[in-house]
Amino acid sequence: MTVGVFGSAALLASLLACGENRAPDERPDTRIVVVTHGQSSDPFWSVVANGASDAADALEVRVEYQAPTSFDMVRMSQVIDAAIASRPAGLIVSVPDADALGGSIRAAVTAGIPTLSINSGAESWQRLGLLAHIGQTEYNAGTAAGRRLASAGARRVLCVNHEVGNVSLDLRCRGLGDALKQAGATMQVLGVSLADPDDAVQRIRGALRGETGID
């Protein structure tokens, strides 16, 4: 689920309610950090970044959007750690790998920083001690897609995973495969990297030729 203007406004309002009780004229001093595994230059994450920015303007607070330069959990942990050290009024994170990011995220909670997760993290936000999660249940989303494809007559389906190691995408493909299997269809997972779109296109074309004969 993309978090746009209204979703971001709700996120920021929730953090403000859980943080310090500041008067409206003091809110410009309230700083919330958003750390995601995707960059704001990405077409998907730019919607999230723009929504957070618009919500910050509406609520008269400051928002800083940060991300590693690539899908890198070690670097993302470091970005979260740096955000914690800066003592923001609130923190918003995506959680593509709870095992890799758990230590840093729990450190934010322990430090008393109100923290929410977005996009990925539906299966882990509660055990990490976060206030809430804004997103979709990935396995259920995958099964819904699988049922829809099966009802349309699909027999062999390709699930393109553009971030290998993102647990949410693994769950989405798993749900897709389980639903297709129940319908007597099959599913193949193909890992690609969006950092190399030309290679991703070639891999997808190759898989389609192998599976369906489609060029």
mmCIF file of N, CA and C in Angstrom, residues 80-81 84 87 91 101-113 115 128:
data_model
loop_
_atom_site.group_PDB
_atom_site.id
_atom_site.type_symbol
_atom_site.label_atom_id
_atom_site.label_comp_id
_atom_site.label_asym_id
_atom_site.label_seq_id
_atom_site.Cartn_x
_atom_site.Cartn_y
_atom_site.Cartn_z
ATOM 1 N N ILE A 80 19.250 4.248 10.464
ATOM 2 C CA ILE A 80 18.323 4.276 11.598
ATOM 3 C C ILE A 80 19.064 4.656 12.880
ATOM 4 N N ASP A 81 20.241 4.074 13.074
ATOM 5 C CA ASP A 81 21.035 4.389 14.270
ATOM 6 C C ASP A 81 21.363 5.880 14.334
ATOM 7 N N ILE A 84 18.290 7.814 15.346
ATOM 8 C CA ILE A 84 18.039 7.693 16.786
ATOM 9 C C ILE A 84 18.947 8.634 17.567
ATOM 10 N N ARG A 87 17.864 12.156 18.076
ATOM 11 C CA ARG A 87 16.742 12.358 18.987
ATOM 12 C C ARG A 87 15.542 13.053 18.326
ATOM 13 N N LEU A 91 9.732 8.548 14.706
ATOM 14 C CA LEU A 91 10.468 7.811 13.670
ATOM 15 C C LEU A 91 9.496 6.931 12.901
ATOM 16 N N LEU A 101 17.173 -5.585 10.852
ATOM 17 C CA LEU A 101 16.915 -4.232 11.340
ATOM 18 C C LEU A 101 16.395 -4.192 12.773
ATOM 19 N N GLY A 102 16.073 -5.356 13.319
ATOM 20 C CA GLY A 102 15.431 -5.423 14.622
ATOM 21 C C GLY A 102 16.192 -4.729 15.737
ATOM 22 N N GLY A 103 17.513 -4.911 15.779
ATOM 23 C CA GLY A 103 18.306 -4.298 16.836
ATOM 24 C C GLY A 103 18.204 -2.791 16.831
ATOM 25 N N SER A 104 18.309 -2.206 15.651
ATOM 26 C CA SER A 104 18.234 -0.749 15.539
ATOM 27 C C SER A 104 16.835 -0.239 15.858
ATOM 28 N N ILE A 105 15.812 -0.944 15.381
ATOM 29 C CA ILE A 105 14.439 -0.504 15.612
ATOM 30 C C ILE A 105 14.086 -0.610 17.096
ATOM 31 N N ARG A 106 14.489 -1.698 17.735
ATOM 32 C CA ARG A 106 14.221 -1.840 19.174
ATOM 33 C C ARG A 106 14.960 -0.774 19.977
ATOM 34 N N ALA A 107 16.117 -0.357 19.478
ATOM 35 C CA ALA A 107 16.867 0.703 20.164
ATOM 36 C C ALA A 107 16.076 2.001 20.154
ATOM 37 N N ALA A 108 15.364 2.261 19.052
ATOM 38 C CA ALA A 108 14.529 3.461 18.985
ATOM 39 C C ALA A 108 13.403 3.392 20.002
ATOM 40 N N VAL A 109 12.770 2.222 20.089
ATOM 41 C CA VAL A 109 11.681 2.030 21.043
ATOM 42 C C VAL A 109 12.193 2.185 22.469
ATOM 43 N N THR A 110 13.346 1.571 22.755
ATOM 44 C CA THR A 110 13.942 1.651 24.090
ATOM 45 C C THR A 110 14.288 3.093 24.450
ATOM 46 N N ALA A 111 14.686 3.877 23.443
ATOM 47 C CA ALA A 111 15.044 5.279 23.674
ATOM 48 C C ALA A 111 13.812 6.155 23.887
ATOM 49 N N GLY A 112 12.622 5.562 23.761
ATOM 50 C CA GLY A 112 11.397 6.323 23.978
ATOM 51 C C GLY A 112 10.936 7.132 22.788
ATOM 52 N N ILE A 113 11.446 6.792 21.599
ATOM 53 C CA ILE A 113 11.052 7.516 20.383
ATOM 54 C C ILE A 113 9.818 6.834 19.795
ATOM 55 N N THR A 115 7.594 5.181 17.361
ATOM 56 C CA THR A 115 8.024 4.621 16.080
ATOM 57 C C THR A 115 6.903 3.825 15.424
ATOM 58 N N LEU A 128 8.337 -6.111 17.411
ATOM 59 C CA LEU A 128 9.390 -5.110 17.514
ATOM 60 C C LEU A 128 9.005 -3.984 18.476
#
